mmCIF file of C-alpha atoms in Angstrom:
data_model
loop_
_atom_site.group_PDB
_atom_site.id
_atom_site.type_symbol
_atom_site.label_atom_id
_atom_site.label_comp_id
_atom_site.label_asym_id
_atom_site.label_seq_id
_atom_site.Cartn_x
_atom_site.Cartn_y
_atom_site.Cartn_z
ATOM 1 C CA MET W 248 0.338 0.492 0.019
ATOM 2 C CA PRO W 249 1.696 3.329 -0.639
ATOM 3 C CA LEU W 250 2.145 5.723 2.056
ATOM 4 C CA VAL W 251 -0.445 8.176 0.367
ATOM 5 C CA GLN W 252 -3.325 5.876 0.986
ATOM 6 C CA LYS W 253 -1.593 4.889 3.983
ATOM 7 C CA LEU W 254 -1.887 7.742 5.667
ATOM 8 C CA PHE W 255 -5.118 8.942 4.018
ATOM 9 C CA PHE W 256 -6.462 5.641 5.634
ATOM 10 C CA TYR W 257 -5.330 6.360 8.602
ATOM 11 C CA ILE W 258 -6.031 9.677 9.030
ATOM 12 C CA VAL W 259 -10.381 8.705 8.230
ATOM 13 C CA ALA W 260 -10.222 6.054 10.910
ATOM 14 C CA MET W 261 -8.461 8.375 13.458
ATOM 15 C CA PHE W 262 -11.156 10.846 12.894
ATOM 16 C CA LEU W 263 -13.617 8.189 13.127
ATOM 17 C CA LEU W 264 -12.331 7.238 16.942
ATOM 18 C CA MET W 265 -11.944 10.838 17.613
ATOM 19 C CA LEU W 266 -15.355 11.380 16.872
ATOM 20 C CA ILE W 267 -16.515 8.364 18.700
ATOM 21 C CA LEU W 268 -15.050 9.092 21.443
ATOM 22 C CA ASN W 269 -15.803 12.839 21.355
ATOM 23 C CA LEU W 270 -19.520 12.051 20.933
ATOM 24 C CA VAL W 271 -19.267 9.601 23.856
ATOM 25 C CA ARG W 272 -17.971 11.838 25.908
ATOM 26 C CA LYS W 273 -20.364 14.890 25.386
ATOM 27 C CA ARG W 274 -23.343 11.836 26.419
ATOM 28 C CA LYS W 275 -24.593 12.117 23.125
ATOM 29 C CA LEU W 276 -24.494 8.835 22.394
ATOM 30 C CA ARG W 277 -24.405 5.411 25.002
ATOM 31 C CA GLU W 278 -21.178 4.092 25.890
ATOM 32 C CA ASN W 279 -23.211 0.523 24.955
ATOM 33 C CA TYR W 280 -24.417 1.894 21.749
ATOM 34 C CA SER W 281 -20.515 3.443 20.782
ATOM 35 C CA LEU W 282 -19.034 -0.033 21.380
ATOM 36 C CA LEU W 283 -19.340 -1.936 17.526
ATOM 37 C CA TRP W 284 -18.709 1.478 16.043
ATOM 38 C CA ILE W 285 -15.114 1.814 18.165
ATOM 39 C CA PHE W 286 -14.603 -1.689 16.998
ATOM 40 C CA ILE W 287 -15.251 -0.992 14.051
ATOM 41 C CA SER W 288 -13.086 2.744 13.672
ATOM 42 C CA LEU W 289 -9.936 0.261 15.845
ATOM 43 C CA VAL W 290 -10.396 -2.624 13.364
ATOM 44 C CA LEU W 291 -9.623 -0.183 10.361
ATOM 45 C CA ILE W 292 -6.254 1.192 12.345
ATOM 46 C CA LEU W 293 -4.547 -1.905 12.474
ATOM 47 C CA ILE W 294 -5.565 -2.890 8.979
ATOM 48 C CA VAL W 295 -3.616 0.283 8.004
ATOM 49 C CA LEU W 296 -0.690 -1.117 10.683
ATOM 50 C CA LEU W 297 -1.144 -4.173 9.530
ATOM 51 C CA TYR W 298 -1.021 -4.207 5.926
ATOM 52 C CA PRO W 299 1.127 -7.509 5.441
ATOM 53 C CA TRP W 300 -1.178 -9.544 7.461
ATOM 54 C CA LEU W 301 -4.280 -7.931 5.202
ATOM 55 C CA VAL W 302 -1.942 -8.909 2.119
ATOM 56 C CA LYS W 303 -1.993 -12.161 3.512
ATOM 57 C CA PHE W 304 -5.759 -12.871 5.014
ATOM 58 C CA SER W 305 -7.158 -11.956 1.510
ATOM 59 C CA ASN W 306 -4.691 -14.492 -0.230
ATOM 60 C CA LEU W 307 -6.141 -16.836 1.564
ATOM 61 C CA PHE W 308 -9.298 -16.453 -0.139
ATOM 62 C CA LEU W 309 -7.951 -15.399 -3.751
ATOM 63 C CA ALA W 310 -8.984 -11.856 -2.661
ATOM 64 C CA ASN W 311 -6.517 -8.512 -3.916
ATOM 65 C CA PRO W 312 -6.498 -6.362 -0.447
ATOM 66 C CA THR W 313 -8.525 -3.211 -1.763
ATOM 67 C CA SER W 314 -11.825 -6.269 -2.199
ATOM 68 C CA MET W 315 -11.320 -7.467 0.867
ATOM 69 C CA ILE W 316 -11.347 -3.983 2.998
ATOM 70 C CA MET W 317 -14.846 -3.580 0.698
ATOM 71 C CA PHE W 318 -15.907 -6.946 1.769
ATOM 72 C CA CYS W 319 -15.074 -6.462 5.110
ATOM 73 C CA GLY W 320 -16.661 -3.070 4.756
ATOM 74 C CA MET W 321 -20.581 -4.427 3.924
ATOM 75 C CA VAL W 322 -20.215 -7.062 6.987
ATOM 76 C CA ALA W 323 -19.739 -4.246 9.509
ATOM 77 C CA LEU W 324 -22.447 -1.792 7.891
ATOM 78 C CA LEU W 325 -24.318 -4.953 7.917
ATOM 79 C CA LEU W 326 -24.057 -5.548 11.414
ATOM 80 C CA LEU W 327 -24.547 -2.041 12.596
ATOM 81 C CA ILE W 328 -27.694 -1.329 10.852
ATOM 82 C CA LEU W 329 -28.872 -5.727 12.465
ATOM 83 C CA GLN W 330 -27.754 -3.994 15.904
ATOM 84 C CA LEU W 331 -29.912 -0.524 15.125
ATOM 85 C CA CYS W 332 -32.767 -2.531 14.138
ATOM 86 C CA LEU W 333 -32.881 -4.701 17.446
ATOM 87 C CA MET W 334 -32.605 -1.427 19.714
ATOM 88 C CA ASN W 335 -35.374 -0.588 17.826
ATOM 89 C CA SER W 336 -37.385 -3.181 17.977
ATOM 90 C CA VAL W 337 -36.560 -3.333 21.941
ATOM 91 C CA GLN W 338 -37.899 0.037 22.015
ATOM 92 C CA ALA W 339 -40.753 0.115 20.009
ATOM 93 C CA THR W 340 -42.032 -2.808 22.615
ATOM 94 C CA GLN W 341 -40.574 -0.045 25.780
ATOM 95 C CA ILE W 342 -42.899 3.100 24.018
ATOM 96 C CA LYS W 343 -46.268 1.307 23.352
ATOM 97 C CA ASN W 344 -45.674 -0.170 26.884
ATOM 98 C CA LEU W 345 -45.314 3.355 28.293
ATOM 99 C CA VAL W 346 -48.090 4.996 25.664
ATOM 100 C CA GLN W 347 -50.372 2.027 27.387
ATOM 101 C CA LYS W 348 -49.745 3.070 30.610
ATOM 102 C CA ILE W 349 -50.591 6.219 30.264
ATOM 103 C CA THR W 350 -53.439 6.297 28.409
ATOM 104 C CA LEU W 351 -54.630 4.124 31.475
ATOM 105 C CA LEU W 352 -52.998 6.362 34.079
ATOM 106 C CA GLU W 353 -54.937 9.064 32.836
ATOM 107 C CA GLU W 354 -57.877 7.541 33.020
ATOM 108 C CA LYS W 355 -57.534 6.356 37.034
ATOM 109 C CA VAL W 356 -56.068 10.118 37.304
ATOM 110 C CA LYS W 357 -59.415 11.670 35.599
ATOM 111 C CA ASN W 358 -61.903 9.535 37.730
ATOM 112 C CA VAL W 359 -59.981 10.471 40.825
ATOM 113 C CA SER W 360 -60.446 13.824 40.304
ATOM 114 C CA LYS W 361 -64.170 13.932 39.844
ATOM 115 C CA LYS W 362 -64.264 12.223 43.317
ATOM 116 C CA LYS W 363 -62.820 15.055 44.695
ATOM 117 C CA MET M 86 -76.856 -17.409 38.224
ATOM 118 C CA ILE M 87 -73.597 -16.007 38.886
ATOM 119 C CA PHE M 88 -72.738 -12.049 37.944
ATOM 120 C CA ARG M 89 -69.756 -11.735 35.705
ATOM 121 C CA LYS M 90 -68.748 -8.489 35.355
ATOM 122 C CA VAL M 91 -68.242 -7.543 31.173
ATOM 123 C CA LEU M 92 -66.542 -4.781 29.374
ATOM 124 C CA ILE M 93 -67.229 -4.280 25.754
ATOM 125 C CA LEU M 94 -63.912 -3.010 24.039
ATOM 126 C CA ILE M 95 -64.594 -0.640 20.992
ATOM 127 C CA PRO M 96 -60.701 0.148 19.452
ATOM 128 C CA ALA M 97 -61.567 3.309 17.632
ATOM 129 C CA TYR M 98 -59.337 5.216 14.894
ATOM 130 C CA ASN M 99 -60.758 8.408 13.319
ATOM 131 C CA GLU M 100 -64.213 6.565 13.652
ATOM 132 C CA GLU M 101 -66.138 10.281 14.437
ATOM 133 C CA ALA M 102 -68.426 9.417 11.588
ATOM 134 C CA ASN M 103 -69.808 5.799 12.852
ATOM 135 C CA ILE M 104 -68.993 5.451 16.702
ATOM 136 C CA ALA M 105 -72.011 7.176 18.282
ATOM 137 C CA THR M 106 -73.979 4.573 16.322
ATOM 138 C CA THR M 107 -72.364 1.852 17.029
ATOM 139 C CA ILE M 108 -72.197 2.431 20.760
ATOM 140 C CA ALA M 109 -76.050 3.219 20.763
ATOM 141 C CA ASN M 110 -76.678 -0.243 18.772
ATOM 142 C CA ILE M 111 -74.563 -1.629 21.656
ATOM 143 C CA LYS M 112 -76.532 -0.192 24.382
ATOM 144 C CA LYS M 113 -79.424 -1.690 22.506
ATOM 145 C CA PHE M 114 -78.435 -5.258 23.198
ATOM 146 C CA THR M 115 -76.917 -4.435 27.198
ATOM 147 C CA LYS M 116 -78.998 -2.152 28.193
ATOM 148 C CA GLY M 117 -80.058 -3.190 32.531
ATOM 149 C CA LYS M 118 -77.849 -5.711 32.537
ATOM 150 C CA GLY M 119 -74.706 -2.849 33.834
ATOM 151 C CA TRP M 120 -72.343 -3.882 31.321
ATOM 152 C CA ASP M 121 -69.278 -1.154 31.060
ATOM 153 C CA ILE M 122 -68.194 -0.122 27.222
ATOM 154 C CA LEU M 123 -64.925 1.396 26.735
ATOM 155 C CA VAL M 124 -63.309 3.168 23.964
ATOM 156 C CA VAL M 125 -60.037 3.255 23.042
ATOM 157 C CA ASP M 126 -58.945 5.733 21.425
ATOM 158 C CA ASP M 127 -55.995 5.220 19.268
ATOM 159 C CA GLY M 128 -54.748 8.738 18.593
ATOM 160 C CA SER M 129 -57.774 9.954 16.063
ATOM 161 C CA LYS M 130 -56.812 13.040 14.467
ATOM 162 C CA ASP M 131 -61.240 14.004 14.074
ATOM 163 C CA LYS M 132 -63.822 13.837 16.826
ATOM 164 C CA THR M 133 -63.713 9.975 17.748
ATOM 165 C CA TYR M 134 -62.697 11.056 21.596
ATOM 166 C CA LEU M 135 -65.102 13.785 21.970
ATOM 167 C CA LYS M 136 -68.245 12.237 20.182
ATOM 168 C CA ALA M 137 -67.527 8.928 22.149
ATOM 169 C CA LYS M 138 -67.892 10.582 25.156
ATOM 170 C CA LYS M 139 -70.905 11.867 24.774
ATOM 171 C CA CYS M 140 -71.944 8.677 24.701
ATOM 172 C CA GLU M 141 -70.814 8.514 28.298
ATOM 173 C CA VAL M 142 -69.182 5.455 27.945
ATOM 174 C CA ILE M 143 -65.640 4.944 29.455
ATOM 175 C CA VAL M 144 -63.393 6.779 26.558
ATOM 176 C CA VAL M 145 -59.489 5.993 27.102
ATOM 177 C CA ARG M 146 -57.052 7.790 24.302
ATOM 178 C CA HIS M 147 -53.663 6.825 23.079
ATOM 179 C CA PRO M 148 -51.182 10.514 22.695
ATOM 180 C CA PHE M 149 -50.739 9.327 19.666
ATOM 181 C CA ASN M 150 -51.172 6.845 16.789
ATOM 182 C CA MET M 151 -50.398 2.905 17.674
ATOM 183 C CA GLY M 152 -52.404 0.394 15.674
ATOM 184 C CA TYR M 153 -55.137 -1.515 16.213
ATOM 185 C CA GLY M 154 -53.031 -4.065 17.955
ATOM 186 C CA VAL M 155 -51.857 -1.788 20.511
ATOM 187 C CA ALA M 156 -55.412 -0.400 21.024
ATOM 188 C CA ILE M 157 -57.121 -3.461 21.275
ATOM 189 C CA GLN M 158 -54.076 -4.511 24.431
ATOM 190 C CA THR M 159 -54.990 -0.978 25.789
ATOM 191 C CA GLY M 160 -58.049 -2.546 26.373
ATOM 192 C CA TYR M 161 -57.224 -5.977 27.655
ATOM 193 C CA LYS M 162 -55.161 -4.437 30.546
ATOM 194 C CA PHE M 163 -57.618 -2.122 31.367
ATOM 195 C CA ALA M 164 -60.293 -4.634 31.692
ATOM 196 C CA ILE M 165 -57.024 -6.912 34.366
ATOM 197 C CA ASP M 166 -57.188 -3.122 35.464
ATOM 198 C CA GLY M 167 -60.808 -3.204 36.743
ATOM 199 C CA GLY M 168 -61.112 -7.119 37.617
ATOM 200 C CA TYR M 169 -63.631 -7.992 34.524
ATOM 201 C CA ASP M 170 -64.507 -11.554 33.752
ATOM 202 C CA ILE M 171 -65.288 -11.144 30.322
ATOM 203 C CA LEU M 172 -64.435 -9.011 27.397
ATOM 204 C CA VAL M 173 -66.537 -8.584 24.426
ATOM 205 C CA GLN M 174 -64.384 -7.121 21.560
ATOM 206 C CA ILE M 175 -66.387 -5.144 18.871
ATOM 207 C CA ASP M 176 -64.882 -2.988 15.852
ATOM 208 C CA ALA M 177 -66.327 0.524 15.759
ATOM 209 C CA ASP M 178 -67.012 0.630 11.701
ATOM 210 C CA GLY M 179 -70.681 -0.516 12.828
ATOM 211 C CA GLN M 180 -69.989 -3.788 10.466
ATOM 212 C CA HIS M 181 -70.403 -5.489 13.716
ATOM 213 C CA ASP M 182 -74.114 -6.686 15.046
ATOM 214 C CA PRO M 183 -74.225 -6.420 18.467
ATOM 215 C CA LYS M 184 -77.084 -8.738 18.489
ATOM 216 C CA TYR M 185 -74.769 -11.896 18.895
ATOM 217 C CA ILE M 186 -73.304 -10.181 21.615
ATOM 218 C CA PRO M 187 -75.378 -12.851 24.390
ATOM 219 C CA LYS M 188 -75.658 -15.399 21.916
ATOM 220 C CA MET M 189 -71.612 -14.847 21.815
ATOM 221 C CA ILE M 190 -70.885 -14.759 25.500
ATOM 222 C CA ASN M 191 -73.546 -17.642 26.273
ATOM 223 C CA THR M 192 -71.277 -20.316 23.745
ATOM 224 C CA LEU M 193 -68.604 -18.721 26.240
ATOM 225 C CA ARG M 194 -69.705 -20.446 29.655
ATOM 226 C CA ARG M 195 -71.721 -23.425 27.812
ATOM 227 C CA GLU M 196 -68.675 -24.605 25.859
ATOM 228 C CA LYS M 197 -66.364 -23.417 28.522
ATOM 229 C CA LEU M 198 -64.775 -21.709 25.825
ATOM 230 C CA ASP M 199 -61.498 -19.069 26.686
ATOM 231 C CA VAL M 200 -62.115 -17.216 23.003
ATOM 232 C CA VAL M 201 -65.105 -17.304 20.823
ATOM 233 C CA ILE M 202 -65.121 -15.619 17.668
ATOM 234 C CA GLY M 203 -67.417 -13.818 15.366
ATOM 235 C CA SER M 204 -67.257 -15.495 12.107
ATOM 236 C CA ARG M 205 -68.140 -14.827 8.767
ATOM 237 C CA PHE M 206 -68.006 -17.717 6.575
ATOM 238 C CA ARG M 207 -69.281 -20.992 9.187
ATOM 239 C CA LYS M 208 -72.550 -20.165 7.600
ATOM 240 C CA LYS M 209 -73.354 -18.421 3.931
ATOM 241 C CA THR M 210 -74.158 -15.111 4.385
ATOM 242 C CA ASP M 211 -74.168 -11.675 1.724
ATOM 243 C CA TYR M 212 -71.039 -10.756 3.010
ATOM 244 C CA HIS M 213 -68.228 -10.423 -0.162
ATOM 245 C CA ALA M 214 -65.163 -9.691 0.894
ATOM 246 C CA PRO M 215 -62.671 -8.069 -1.908
ATOM 247 C CA PHE M 216 -61.225 -10.788 -3.491
ATOM 248 C CA MET M 217 -57.774 -10.229 -2.413
ATOM 249 C CA ARG M 218 -58.694 -10.378 -0.035
ATOM 250 C CA ARG M 219 -61.045 -13.164 0.522
ATOM 251 C CA LEU M 220 -58.152 -15.477 -0.628
ATOM 252 C CA GLY M 221 -55.886 -13.908 1.958
ATOM 253 C CA MET M 222 -58.505 -15.201 4.537
ATOM 254 C CA ILE M 223 -58.914 -18.607 3.235
ATOM 255 C CA LEU M 224 -55.490 -18.901 3.472
ATOM 256 C CA PHE M 225 -54.560 -18.097 6.413
ATOM 257 C CA SER M 226 -57.528 -19.806 7.623
ATOM 258 C CA LEU M 227 -56.249 -23.547 5.985
ATOM 259 C CA ILE M 228 -53.101 -22.965 8.128
ATOM 260 C CA VAL M 229 -54.829 -22.037 11.503
ATOM 261 C CA SER M 230 -57.028 -25.024 10.819
ATOM 262 C CA ALA M 231 -54.030 -27.193 9.866
ATOM 263 C CA VAL M 232 -52.077 -26.400 12.408
ATOM 264 C CA THR M 233 -54.823 -26.000 15.432
ATOM 265 C CA ARG M 234 -56.736 -29.397 13.950
ATOM 266 C CA ARG M 235 -60.126 -27.456 14.383
ATOM 267 C CA LYS M 236 -62.052 -26.201 11.580
ATOM 268 C CA VAL M 237 -61.206 -22.252 11.117
ATOM 269 C CA THR M 238 -63.574 -20.498 8.863
ATOM 270 C CA ASP M 239 -62.199 -16.479 10.086
ATOM 271 C CA SER M 240 -59.352 -16.238 11.694
ATOM 272 C CA THR M 241 -59.448 -12.093 11.174
ATOM 273 C CA SER M 242 -62.703 -11.824 12.501
ATOM 274 C CA GLY M 243 -62.487 -8.338 15.496
ATOM 275 C CA TYR M 244 -65.449 -9.677 16.762
ATOM 276 C CA GLN M 245 -65.095 -11.720 19.753
ATOM 277 C CA VAL M 246 -65.241 -12.730 23.520
ATOM 278 C CA ILE M 247 -62.455 -13.529 25.669
ATOM 279 C CA ASP M 248 -62.770 -14.965 29.197
ATOM 280 C CA LYS M 249 -60.300 -13.138 31.437
ATOM 281 C CA LYS M 250 -57.889 -15.906 31.782
ATOM 282 C CA VAL M 251 -56.811 -15.124 28.448
ATOM 283 C CA LEU M 252 -56.171 -11.377 28.972
ATOM 284 C CA ASN M 253 -52.953 -11.776 31.371
ATOM 285 C CA PHE M 254 -51.880 -14.094 28.158
ATOM 286 C CA LEU M 255 -52.934 -11.208 25.752
ATOM 287 C CA SER M 256 -51.562 -8.555 28.181
ATOM 288 C CA SER M 257 -48.021 -9.508 27.517
ATOM 289 C CA ASP M 258 -45.403 -8.657 25.682
ATOM 290 C CA SER M 259 -45.317 -12.080 23.170
ATOM 291 C CA PHE M 260 -49.186 -10.137 21.267
ATOM 292 C CA PRO M 261 -48.734 -10.279 18.208
ATOM 293 C CA CYS M 262 -49.255 -6.415 18.067
ATOM 294 C CA ASP M 263 -49.303 -5.574 14.055
ATOM 295 C CA TYR M 264 -52.040 -8.168 13.193
ATOM 296 C CA PRO M 265 -53.395 -10.175 16.078
ATOM 297 C CA ASP M 266 -55.321 -12.779 14.705
ATOM 298 C CA ALA M 267 -54.446 -16.355 12.437
ATOM 299 C CA ASP M 268 -50.775 -16.122 14.516
ATOM 300 C CA LEU M 269 -52.532 -15.572 18.132
ATOM 301 C CA LEU M 270 -55.069 -18.146 17.122
ATOM 302 C CA ILE M 271 -52.062 -20.546 16.896
ATOM 303 C CA MET M 272 -50.931 -19.085 20.224
ATOM 304 C CA LEU M 273 -53.821 -19.161 22.030
ATOM 305 C CA TYR M 274 -53.482 -22.860 20.659
ATOM 306 C CA PHE M 275 -50.074 -23.736 21.770
ATOM 307 C CA ALA M 276 -50.737 -22.460 25.225
ATOM 308 C CA GLY M 277 -53.568 -24.663 25.524
ATOM 309 C CA PHE M 278 -56.827 -22.028 24.891
ATOM 310 C CA LYS M 279 -59.858 -23.098 23.868
ATOM 311 C CA VAL M 280 -60.598 -21.467 21.203
ATOM 312 C CA ASP M 281 -65.111 -21.764 18.965
ATOM 313 C CA GLU M 282 -66.180 -19.986 16.280
ATOM 314 C CA ILE M 283 -69.845 -19.327 16.325
ATOM 315 C CA PRO M 284 -71.530 -17.865 12.501
ATOM 316 C CA MET M 285 -73.023 -13.996 12.783
ATOM 317 C CA LYS M 286 -73.505 -11.983 10.077
ATOM 318 C CA MET M 287 -71.186 -9.237 9.191
ATOM 319 C CA TYR M 288 -72.030 -5.448 7.662
ATOM 320 C CA GLU M 289 -70.302 -3.808 4.491
ATOM 321 C CA ASN M 290 -67.745 -1.237 5.486
ATOM 322 C CA LYS M 291 -69.820 1.790 4.618
ATOM 323 C CA THR M 292 -66.405 3.858 4.186
ATOM 324 C CA GLY M 293 -64.434 1.281 2.793
ATOM 325 C CA LYS M 294 -61.673 1.963 4.858
ATOM 326 C CA SER M 295 -59.331 -0.994 6.135
ATOM 327 C CA MET M 296 -56.178 -1.659 8.139
ATOM 328 C CA HIS M 297 -55.419 -3.386 5.198
ATOM 329 C CA GLY M 298 -55.696 -0.587 2.675
ATOM 330 C CA SER M 299 -52.823 -0.300 -0.114
ATOM 331 C CA LEU M 300 -51.753 -2.865 -2.465
ATOM 332 C CA ILE M 301 -48.577 -2.714 0.061
ATOM 333 C CA LYS M 302 -49.728 -2.804 3.131
ATOM 334 C CA ASN M 303 -51.692 -6.399 1.777
ATOM 335 C CA PHE M 304 -48.398 -7.662 0.752
ATOM 336 C CA TYR M 305 -46.605 -6.692 4.348
ATOM 337 C CA TYR M 306 -49.704 -8.023 5.749
ATOM 338 C CA VAL M 307 -49.391 -11.271 4.473
ATOM 339 C CA MET M 308 -45.280 -11.607 4.634
ATOM 340 C CA LYS M 309 -45.746 -10.453 7.798
ATOM 341 C CA MET M 310 -48.485 -13.404 9.293
ATOM 342 C CA SER M 311 -46.693 -16.112 7.355
ATOM 343 C CA LEU M 312 -42.890 -15.079 9.093
ATOM 344 C CA SER M 313 -45.257 -14.584 12.500
ATOM 345 C CA ILE M 314 -47.026 -18.365 11.834
ATOM 346 C CA LEU M 315 -43.683 -19.845 10.722
ATOM 347 C CA THR M 316 -41.461 -18.358 14.016
ATOM 348 C CA ILE M 317 -44.560 -19.494 16.470
ATOM 349 C CA VAL M 318 -44.509 -22.931 15.149
ATOM 350 C CA LEU M 319 -40.499 -23.426 15.367
ATOM 351 C CA ARG M 320 -40.559 -21.888 19.195
ATOM 352 C CA LYS M 321 -43.282 -24.620 18.965
ATOM 353 C CA VAL M 322 -40.903 -27.759 17.541
ATOM 354 C CA THR M 323 -37.354 -26.048 19.041
ATOM 355 C CA GLY M 324 -38.915 -26.291 22.581
ATOM 356 C CA LEU M 325 -39.003 -22.631 23.291
ATOM 357 C CA PRO M 326 -41.704 -21.067 24.141
ATOM 358 C CA SER M 327 -44.464 -20.495 22.077
ATOM 359 C CA PHE M 328 -45.922 -16.828 23.613
#
């Protein structure tokens, strides 16, 4: 991998890692949701630092390193989307239960107010 | 005869045109019985809430639209809180004739059933559903009949009488809130509840509205229902709890 390309990858990966850490620091991103993002940026940094290993790994699948990075990137994105869907499913159930609780509590509050 | 506390549940969404008539019709058959009527307004954008309030029934309102399944589950939770023995579920659009309510409750008691469903197809009536919807109804009724080994003719009917022992089950998070019909019947069967149908006549929907309205919604319904049934059966086969 040419030095310029290595540098570019490294800067992008570091920027992503810093961005995530900063978002966590500012409490805009929760720690549990940031883990997968941090993992992805660390993998990106490792790819730059251990490029010969990536070449060996790619050769195992008769692929070139660039295609391997693209493939791994796609898999990582799919995993991130799956994680978001999982979170969304949990939250949808929680929202449903909250809405029902509010609805029933509202009726109870009205009844109590009427009795007073 | 032991007095039993009955709640009539009407889930409603944008039904300002029908809600008052539906409640008035129900009241004709419940007069003097001391039964309560609950309207769950599922965040309607029109005057459904105000019109229902004027009818002097209990009305609760979702802060925003959550869908038919969530609305009926709110009703189930209300029934549990209020200690009701029997819940009658009836649509707000006036398609269900309330004259069947006493008959359905009697069947529930006499046959010692847990759920009684009003079926449009048990006997030949003049009810006509659009071709695609009818096809879906037949398909899912056949699947439910095959899985439960009982003849089910109307797996999508929202006209039901439910005993209190089923309400806790229906209030859990495993309740399929998207479209609780064919998959729910299979869940009830696996949970050991006794379900049966009685024939009834259903009126055509005057407004033409349906929760399976568009082609995309129909497609989503078929896919979602098939997946839901498959996962329930898979859970059963692999020894996981089906609910």
